[in-house]
Amino acid sequence: MVGEARGREEFRAALETAANAMVMVDVRGSIVLTNAEADRLFGYEPGELSGRVVEVLVPDRFKAAHPAHRTDFLKMPSGKVPMGTGRVYFGLRKDGVEFPADVGLSHVRLKEGSFVVASVIDVTARHASDQRLREAEEDLRRTVQDLEGFAYTVSHDLRSPLRAIQGYAHFAQERLKDTADPQSLDMLQRISASAVRLDRLIRDVLSYSAITRQAVELAPVDLDKVVDHVVGMYPILQSARLSVARPLGAVLAQESLMLQVVANLLVNAVKFVPAGRAAAIEVRTERSAPGKVSLVVADNGPGIPRVHWERIFQPFARLPSARGVAGSGIGLAIVKRAVERLGGTIRVESDPCTGTRFFIELTEAVHER
Amino acid sequence: MNDDRRTILIVEDNDDDQFLFREAWIKAGVSNPLAFVSDGEQACDYLSGDGRYADRSAYPLPILLLLDIKLPGKSGLEILAWLREQERFKTLPVIMLTASTWPEEVAEAYRLGANSFVIKPSSAQDLTAFAAAVKDYWLRFNEFAPG
């Protein structure tokens, strides 16, 4: 509250020099003072607004509720509504054109009584660009949604004829195995194998898009159980030397996503070990920051050159060294997307001597006491 | 005990899937006759013995129903709901089949009275394994309600 002892006339000088449009209103809602910027902004002659009710500056659709707002404001103990809250008001010019505005209010007490001073800025430009941004965001969101829906439908509809191709080739091969020449049988075998490969690829694309779309709920997930579960699901892992530094502890995650992350990393570690070498995988956790745990998966594979450390997480980015290894090139992209959905980060370290280490940092799950 | 002359009815609109199913069924050594219908309308007609399905010696009541979810017209779930409202089909075992699904659909199928829910195997080998599993479980160990 400003100027307890000052009078209205002294106040006029202060308002007149303000850069913002200023409108001073008495407790009954009559305008007692406007500065030159206010007259210009609302399109009135100097002094023309004096004595009018302040609602002449308010668009029709807000007029009815406005007096109640005035009364409420006068009861507010703080006596202030600051500008820049992000809330958009609307002003009405004399010519009937309305404009978006930022408005700040102060309750002032002068010798003549209580008044409200409103400071008004025309935010048409900002409002329009906000609006454009919101529309662009909405457009983008709709496009992404359409694309994902499209990818889902296409992938789904592709699978059905693929099943048929694989099925016919397989059963034809079975029927002909005693009578056809080996080359024809080999061709049927290749048709069937290609269809299986394409089907796996489509399924991977589907699960990649599903990770983006599905709702994620975080809860404590026991990493020891996740590793056990994955080892049980993938027979290929039982041939590897797997050392797990138990207990791994628990992190905040969603079990289904965590299973996918750990499965893809462990299966990769085994798949990319050069022929003739036995896969040795180490799984451990380390405290990486307060409240953060990193799950580390280390292998004894051929290593990944530093130039590829970013690229391996992109969908369909397969390195030359992956030639001859089955896969769609989407496994690590799924891992990264899943870790991000869990609010975590993933990074890789690798060299040809010691192999590759993946670090997945997530929030530690605190045990309830 | 299973009577291997009793029919298994399969509701499947895709010709390829029908063909491959039959092939896998034979491969798995199932000797029960298979009857196919391609949509919900036909399924209801077959089960009710309406229209061209009136002759029960040609179109016998099935002991087991395999029901695709995605069908032209009435969906598999709608047929399932209809089925469970009919007194004589309350005890007919129904295995739902679908190419892909989401958890809520699976739950809904069980709520409506499905006995099993299977994602269509994507390879001929798995399809044969599925047929063999049906043969072992449903046709060998499982007891059917009398009727």
mmCIF file of C-alpha atoms in Angstrom, chain A residues 152 156-157 159-164 166-168 170-171 174-175 177 192 196 199 203, chain B residues 14-17 19-20 23-24 27 70 99-101 120-125 127-128:
data_model
loop_
_atom_site.group_PDB
_atom_site.id
_atom_site.type_symbol
_atom_site.label_atom_id
_atom_site.label_comp_id
_atom_site.label_asym_id
_atom_site.label_seq_id
_atom_site.Cartn_x
_atom_site.Cartn_y
_atom_site.Cartn_z
ATOM 1 C CA TYR A 152 1.222 -49.819 -35.823
ATOM 2 C CA HIS A 156 0.162 -55.322 -37.829
ATOM 3 C CA ASP A 157 -1.346 -55.793 -41.274
ATOM 4 C CA ARG A 159 2.333 -59.645 -40.295
ATOM 5 C CA SER A 160 -0.689 -61.549 -41.512
ATOM 6 C CA PRO A 161 0.461 -62.124 -45.129
ATOM 7 C CA LEU A 162 3.953 -62.794 -43.814
ATOM 8 C CA ARG A 163 2.602 -65.551 -41.612
ATOM 9 C CA ALA A 164 0.992 -66.980 -44.729
ATOM 10 C CA GLN A 166 6.211 -68.506 -44.032
ATOM 11 C CA GLY A 167 3.510 -71.086 -43.451
ATOM 12 C CA TYR A 168 3.037 -72.082 -47.077
ATOM 13 C CA HIS A 170 7.305 -74.371 -44.583
ATOM 14 C CA PHE A 171 4.479 -76.806 -45.231
ATOM 15 C CA GLU A 174 7.634 -80.525 -45.443
ATOM 16 C CA ARG A 175 5.435 -82.143 -48.079
ATOM 17 C CA LYS A 177 11.103 -83.177 -48.503
ATOM 18 C CA SER A 192 10.566 -69.322 -44.913
ATOM 19 C CA VAL A 196 10.699 -65.181 -40.151
ATOM 20 C CA ASP A 199 8.424 -60.849 -38.976
ATOM 21 C CA ARG A 203 7.679 -57.164 -34.116
ATOM 22 C CA ASN B 14 -8.551 -65.457 -43.289
ATOM 23 C CA ASP B 15 -8.302 -68.170 -45.992
ATOM 24 C CA ASP B 16 -4.565 -68.525 -45.504
ATOM 25 C CA ASP B 17 -4.944 -69.030 -41.782
ATOM 26 C CA PHE B 19 -5.410 -73.518 -44.790
ATOM 27 C CA LEU B 20 -2.361 -73.355 -42.522
ATOM 28 C CA GLU B 23 -2.171 -78.302 -42.344
ATOM 29 C CA ALA B 24 -0.759 -77.809 -38.838
ATOM 30 C CA LYS B 27 0.796 -82.465 -38.951
ATOM 31 C CA LYS B 70 -10.895 -59.781 -35.432
ATOM 32 C CA ALA B 99 -2.947 -61.709 -34.208
ATOM 33 C CA SER B 100 -2.150 -59.096 -31.584
ATOM 34 C CA THR B 101 -3.808 -57.777 -28.509
ATOM 35 C CA LYS B 120 -1.728 -66.684 -33.253
ATOM 36 C CA PRO B 121 1.629 -68.392 -33.649
ATOM 37 C CA SER B 122 3.651 -66.516 -36.275
ATOM 38 C CA SER B 123 5.526 -69.466 -37.777
ATOM 39 C CA ALA B 124 4.275 -72.749 -39.193
ATOM 40 C CA GLN B 125 6.453 -74.588 -36.675
ATOM 41 C CA LEU B 127 1.378 -73.285 -35.287
ATOM 42 C CA THR B 128 2.046 -77.016 -35.400
#
